[in-house]
Amino acid sequence: MAAKQFSVLPQHLGIIMDGNGRWAKQRGLARSEGHKQGSETFRKIGEYAGNLGIRYITFYAFSTENWNRPETEVNAIMNLFDSFLTEAIDRLDENIEKGIRLHFLGDKSGLPDELRSLMDFVEEQTKHCNKVHLNLAINYGGRQEILQAVRAIAKQVKLGNLNAEQIDEALIADHLYTAGQPDPDLIIRPSGELRLSNFLTYQSAYSEFWFSDVLWPDFTEEHLNQALSDYEKRHRRFGGI
Ligand code: FPP
């Protein structure tokens, strides 16, 4: 679809991909079919958002709490993630040419070794790209992210490299998985749920939100256009007047 023009775009867009299970249930399909369709929507919307000129895009794919789902469902999501990584490696030259840098946000140590080495490889190969930063949050939890930052900073204090007084908001931000990236300006959550669910907990302090009843597999470029034209009209005050 041709990219629409907006007077203001979010620099960083976050998307919570929700509603895959309900989409499948409505059609009498297995939940994994909803995730499969959801992963197609992820590709389509990621590409469209990049074409619009949004520089940082974060998709919430799998939370630290999602391990509580049935094993078959967890495996289905991991397989989709594996396919995405394989495809990203197959298309590495094309992605690099487009300037797409891939980042994975989350606790990699909790993921299968095979996936982890593919993730490390793709991150390393695209680390010089700077046009579009595509973040995929996988085994991600906002509280876990803050916890690991606190531990890393505490270690530095213990080693005597840092005083407690030197800890400021910027230093905390530098220890998050999104280090060096701007905070999300806009967070989209489809599927009718009105919550953040442990997504970008620290970074979303001043984010704008956009909710919709559409289920993620049905989310289209038009929905994103709608969210962005609503965002254009928002008056962001960051605590000022
Ligand atoms: C939430 O919907 C969705 C997830 C927990 C998984 C999202 C994963 C994908 C879209 C595929 C990941 C693959 C890649 C390539 C990133 P839900 O299952 O909670 O839906 P429900 O609330 O309707 O049950």
CSV table of C-alpha atoms and ligand atoms in Angstrom, one decimal:
chain,number,residue,atom,x,y,z
A,1,MET,CA,0.0,0.0,0.0
A,2,ALA,CA,1.3,3.5,-0.8
A,3,ALA,CA,2.5,5.3,2.3
A,4,LYS,CA,0.3,8.2,3.4
A,5,GLN,CA,1.8,11.5,4.4
A,6,PHE,CA,1.6,12.8,8.0
A,7,SER,CA,2.6,16.2,9.4
A,8,VAL,CA,4.0,14.5,12.5
A,9,LEU,CA,5.1,11.0,12.9
A,10,PRO,CA,6.1,9.1,16.1
A,11,GLN,CA,9.8,8.6,16.2
A,12,HIS,CA,9.2,5.4,18.0
A,13,LEU,CA,6.1,3.3,17.7
A,14,GLY,CA,5.2,0.4,20.0
A,15,ILE,CA,2.7,-2.3,19.0
A,16,ILE,CA,1.2,-4.9,21.3
A,17,MET,CA,0.1,-7.7,18.9
A,18,ASP,CA,-3.0,-9.0,20.7
A,19,GLY,CA,-6.1,-10.9,19.7
A,20,ASN,CA,-4.6,-13.8,17.8
A,21,GLY,CA,-6.3,-16.5,19.9
A,22,ARG,CA,-9.7,-14.9,19.6
A,23,TRP,CA,-9.3,-14.5,15.9
A,24,ALA,CA,-8.6,-18.2,15.6
A,25,LYS,CA,-11.4,-19.2,17.9
A,26,GLN,CA,-13.9,-17.1,15.9
A,27,ARG,CA,-13.0,-19.3,12.9
A,28,GLY,CA,-12.9,-22.6,14.7
A,29,LEU,CA,-9.1,-22.8,14.2
A,30,ALA,CA,-6.3,-23.7,16.6
A,31,ARG,CA,-4.8,-20.8,18.4
A,32,SER,CA,-1.5,-21.4,16.5
A,33,GLU,CA,-3.3,-20.4,13.3
A,34,GLY,CA,-4.1,-17.1,14.9
A,35,HIS,CA,-0.4,-16.6,15.7
A,36,LYS,CA,0.5,-17.6,12.1
A,37,GLN,CA,-1.8,-15.0,10.7
A,38,GLY,CA,-0.5,-12.5,13.3
A,39,SER,CA,3.0,-13.1,12.2
A,40,GLU,CA,1.9,-12.2,8.6
A,41,THR,CA,0.3,-9.0,9.9
A,42,PHE,CA,3.6,-8.2,11.8
A,43,ARG,CA,5.5,-8.4,8.5
A,44,LYS,CA,3.0,-6.3,6.6
A,45,ILE,CA,2.7,-3.6,9.3
A,46,GLY,CA,6.5,-3.5,10.0
A,47,GLU,CA,7.1,-2.9,6.3
A,48,TYR,CA,4.5,-0.3,6.0
A,49,ALA,CA,5.6,1.6,9.2
A,50,GLY,CA,9.2,1.6,7.8
A,51,ASN,CA,8.0,2.9,4.5
A,52,LEU,CA,6.1,5.7,6.3
A,53,GLY,CA,9.4,6.8,7.8
A,54,ILE,CA,8.9,5.7,11.4
A,55,ARG,CA,12.5,5.1,12.6
A,56,TYR,CA,11.9,2.9,15.6
A,57,ILE,CA,9.3,0.2,15.8
A,58,THR,CA,8.8,-2.2,18.6
A,59,PHE,CA,6.5,-5.2,18.4
A,60,TYR,CA,5.6,-7.2,21.5
A,61,ALA,CA,5.8,-10.8,20.4
A,62,PHE,CA,6.3,-12.9,23.6
A,63,SER,CA,6.2,-11.8,27.2
A,64,THR,CA,8.0,-13.4,30.2
A,65,GLU,CA,4.5,-14.4,31.3
A,66,ASN,CA,3.6,-16.2,28.0
A,67,TRP,CA,5.6,-19.3,29.1
A,68,ASN,CA,2.5,-20.1,31.2
A,69,ARG,CA,0.6,-21.0,28.0
A,70,PRO,CA,0.2,-24.6,26.8
A,71,GLU,CA,3.5,-26.1,25.4
A,72,THR,CA,2.0,-26.5,21.9
A,73,GLU,CA,1.2,-22.8,21.7
A,74,VAL,CA,4.6,-21.7,23.0
A,75,ASN,CA,6.3,-24.0,20.5
A,76,ALA,CA,4.1,-22.6,17.7
A,77,ILE,CA,5.2,-19.1,18.5
A,78,MET,CA,8.9,-20.1,18.8
A,79,ASN,CA,8.6,-21.8,15.4
A,80,LEU,CA,7.2,-18.6,13.8
A,81,PHE,CA,10.0,-16.7,15.4
A,82,ASP,CA,12.5,-19.2,14.0
A,83,SER,CA,11.0,-18.8,10.5
A,84,PHE,CA,11.2,-15.0,10.8
A,85,LEU,CA,14.9,-15.2,11.8
A,86,THR,CA,15.6,-17.7,8.9
A,87,GLU,CA,13.9,-15.3,6.5
A,88,ALA,CA,15.8,-12.3,7.9
A,89,ILE,CA,19.1,-14.1,7.3
A,90,ASP,CA,18.0,-15.2,3.8
A,91,ARG,CA,17.2,-11.6,3.0
A,92,LEU,CA,20.1,-10.1,4.9
A,93,ASP,CA,21.5,-8.2,1.9
A,94,GLU,CA,18.2,-6.7,1.1
A,95,ASN,CA,17.5,-5.7,4.7
A,96,ILE,CA,21.0,-4.2,5.0
A,97,GLU,CA,20.4,-2.2,1.8
A,98,LYS,CA,17.2,-0.9,3.2
A,99,GLY,CA,19.0,0.1,6.4
A,100,ILE,CA,17.0,-2.1,8.7
A,101,ARG,CA,18.7,-2.8,12.0
A,102,LEU,CA,17.2,-5.7,14.1
A,103,HIS,CA,17.2,-5.7,17.9
A,104,PHE,CA,15.7,-8.3,20.2
A,105,LEU,CA,14.5,-6.9,23.5
A,106,GLY,CA,14.2,-9.4,26.3
A,107,ASP,CA,16.0,-12.0,28.4
A,108,LYS,CA,17.8,-14.0,25.7
A,109,SER,CA,19.1,-16.5,28.2
A,110,GLY,CA,15.6,-18.0,28.6
A,111,LEU,CA,15.4,-18.8,24.9
A,112,PRO,CA,16.6,-22.0,23.1
A,113,ASP,CA,20.3,-21.9,22.1
A,114,GLU,CA,19.5,-22.2,18.4
A,115,LEU,CA,17.3,-19.2,18.4
A,116,ARG,CA,19.7,-17.2,20.5
A,117,SER,CA,22.6,-17.7,18.1
A,118,LEU,CA,20.4,-16.7,15.1
A,119,MET,CA,19.3,-13.6,17.1
A,120,ASP,CA,22.9,-12.7,17.9
A,121,PHE,CA,24.0,-13.2,14.3
A,122,VAL,CA,21.2,-11.0,12.8
A,123,GLU,CA,21.9,-8.2,15.4
A,124,GLU,CA,25.6,-8.3,14.7
A,125,GLN,CA,25.1,-8.3,10.9
A,126,THR,CA,22.7,-5.3,11.0
A,127,LYS,CA,24.3,-3.2,13.7
A,128,HIS,CA,25.6,-0.6,11.3
A,129,CYS,CA,22.2,0.0,9.8
A,130,ASN,CA,20.5,3.1,10.9
A,131,LYS,CA,17.4,3.8,8.8
A,132,VAL,CA,14.8,1.7,10.5
A,133,HIS,CA,15.3,0.0,13.9
A,134,LEU,CA,13.0,-3.0,14.2
A,135,ASN,CA,12.7,-4.2,17.7
A,136,LEU,CA,11.1,-7.5,18.5
A,137,ALA,CA,10.3,-8.0,22.2
A,138,ILE,CA,10.6,-11.7,22.9
A,139,ASN,CA,10.8,-13.2,26.4
A,140,TYR,CA,10.4,-9.6,27.4
A,141,GLY,CA,8.9,-8.1,30.6
A,142,GLY,CA,9.2,-4.5,31.5
A,143,ARG,CA,9.7,-5.3,35.2
A,144,GLN,CA,12.4,-7.9,34.4
A,145,GLU,CA,14.1,-5.3,32.2
A,146,ILE,CA,14.2,-2.9,35.1
A,147,LEU,CA,15.4,-5.6,37.4
A,148,GLN,CA,18.3,-6.6,35.2
A,149,ALA,CA,19.3,-2.9,34.9
A,150,VAL,CA,19.2,-2.4,38.6
A,151,ARG,CA,21.4,-5.5,39.1
A,152,ALA,CA,23.9,-4.3,36.5
A,153,ILE,CA,24.1,-0.8,38.1
A,154,ALA,CA,24.4,-2.3,41.6
A,155,LYS,CA,27.4,-4.3,40.5
A,156,GLN,CA,29.1,-1.2,39.2
A,157,VAL,CA,28.5,0.5,42.6
A,158,LYS,CA,29.8,-2.5,44.4
A,159,LEU,CA,32.9,-2.5,42.3
A,160,GLY,CA,33.4,1.2,43.2
A,161,ASN,CA,33.0,2.4,39.6
A,162,LEU,CA,30.0,4.4,40.4
A,163,ASN,CA,28.5,6.3,43.4
A,164,ALA,CA,24.8,6.0,44.2
A,165,GLU,CA,24.5,9.8,43.5
A,166,GLN,CA,25.6,9.3,40.0
A,167,ILE,CA,22.6,7.1,39.2
A,168,ASP,CA,20.2,9.1,37.2
A,169,GLU,CA,17.4,8.5,34.7
A,170,ALA,CA,19.7,8.5,31.7
A,171,LEU,CA,21.9,5.9,33.3
A,172,ILE,CA,18.9,3.7,34.0
A,173,ALA,CA,17.8,4.1,30.4
A,174,ASP,CA,21.3,3.2,29.2
A,175,HIS,CA,20.9,-0.2,31.0
A,176,LEU,CA,17.6,-1.1,29.4
A,177,TYR,CA,17.2,-3.3,26.3
A,178,THR,CA,16.3,-0.1,24.3
A,179,ALA,CA,19.6,1.7,25.3
A,180,GLY,CA,20.3,4.5,22.8
A,181,GLN,CA,16.7,4.6,21.5
A,182,PRO,CA,14.1,7.3,22.0
A,183,ASP,CA,11.1,6.4,24.2
A,184,PRO,CA,8.0,5.2,22.4
A,185,ASP,CA,5.8,8.2,21.4
A,186,LEU,CA,2.8,6.1,20.5
A,187,ILE,CA,1.8,2.6,21.7
A,188,ILE,CA,-1.0,0.8,19.8
A,189,ARG,CA,-3.0,-2.1,21.3
A,190,PRO,CA,-5.6,-3.8,19.3
A,191,SER,CA,-8.2,-6.4,20.4
A,192,GLY,CA,-10.2,-4.3,22.9
A,193,GLU,CA,-7.9,-4.7,25.9
A,194,LEU,CA,-7.0,-1.4,27.6
A,195,ARG,CA,-3.7,-2.2,29.4
A,196,LEU,CA,0.0,-2.2,28.9
A,197,SER,CA,0.8,-5.7,30.1
A,198,ASN,CA,4.4,-5.2,31.2
A,199,PHE,CA,5.4,-3.6,27.8
A,200,LEU,CA,8.1,-0.9,27.8
A,201,THR,CA,7.2,-0.1,31.5
A,202,TYR,CA,10.0,2.4,32.1
A,203,GLN,CA,10.0,3.9,28.6
A,204,SER,CA,6.3,4.5,28.3
A,205,ALA,CA,6.1,7.2,31.0
A,206,TYR,CA,4.9,9.8,28.5
A,207,SER,CA,3.7,7.6,25.6
A,208,GLU,CA,0.4,8.3,23.9
A,209,PHE,CA,-1.9,5.3,23.5
A,210,TRP,CA,-4.2,4.2,20.8
A,211,PHE,CA,-6.7,1.3,21.3
A,212,SER,CA,-8.9,-0.5,18.9
A,213,ASP,CA,-11.3,-3.5,19.0
A,214,VAL,CA,-9.8,-5.0,15.8
A,215,LEU,CA,-8.0,-8.3,16.4
A,216,TRP,CA,-4.3,-8.2,15.5
A,217,PRO,CA,-4.5,-10.6,12.5
A,218,ASP,CA,-7.2,-8.3,11.0
A,219,PHE,CA,-5.1,-5.1,11.6
A,220,THR,CA,-4.4,-3.3,8.3
A,221,GLU,CA,-2.3,-0.4,7.0
A,222,GLU,CA,-5.6,1.6,7.2
A,223,HIS,CA,-5.8,1.0,11.0
A,224,LEU,CA,-2.2,2.2,11.3
A,225,ASN,CA,-3.1,5.3,9.2
A,226,GLN,CA,-6.0,6.0,11.6
A,227,ALA,CA,-3.8,5.7,14.7
A,228,LEU,CA,-1.2,8.0,13.1
A,229,SER,CA,-3.8,10.6,12.1
A,230,ASP,CA,-5.2,10.6,15.7
A,231,TYR,CA,-1.6,10.9,17.0
A,232,GLU,CA,-1.1,13.9,14.7
A,233,LYS,CA,-3.8,15.7,16.7
A,234,ARG,CA,-2.5,14.9,20.1
A,235,HIS,CA,-1.1,17.7,22.2
A,236,ARG,CA,1.9,16.3,24.1
A,237,ARG,CA,2.8,18.2,27.2
A,238,PHE,CA,5.2,16.0,29.1
A,239,GLY,CA,3.9,17.4,32.4
A,240,GLY,CA,4.1,21.0,31.2
A,241,ILE,CA,1.1,23.1,30.0
B,1,FPP,C1,-1.3,-12.2,21.9
B,1,FPP,O1,-2.5,-12.7,21.4
B,1,FPP,C2,-0.2,-12.6,21.0
B,1,FPP,C3,0.8,-13.3,21.5
B,1,FPP,C4,1.1,-13.7,22.9
B,1,FPP,C5,1.9,-13.8,20.5
B,1,FPP,C6,2.1,-12.8,19.4
B,1,FPP,C7,3.0,-13.5,18.4
B,1,FPP,C8,2.9,-13.3,17.1
B,1,FPP,C9,2.1,-12.3,16.4
B,1,FPP,C10,3.7,-14.2,16.2
B,1,FPP,C11,5.2,-14.0,16.6
B,1,FPP,C12,6.0,-14.2,15.5
B,1,FPP,C13,6.9,-13.3,15.0
B,1,FPP,C14,7.5,-13.6,13.8
B,1,FPP,C15,7.2,-12.1,15.7
B,1,FPP,P1,-3.3,-13.7,22.3
B,1,FPP,O2,-2.9,-15.1,22.0
B,1,FPP,O3,-3.2,-13.3,23.7
B,1,FPP,O4,-4.8,-13.5,21.8
B,1,FPP,P2,-6.1,-13.6,22.7
B,1,FPP,O5,-6.0,-12.6,23.7
B,1,FPP,O6,-7.2,-13.4,21.6
B,1,FPP,O7,-6.1,-15.0,23.2
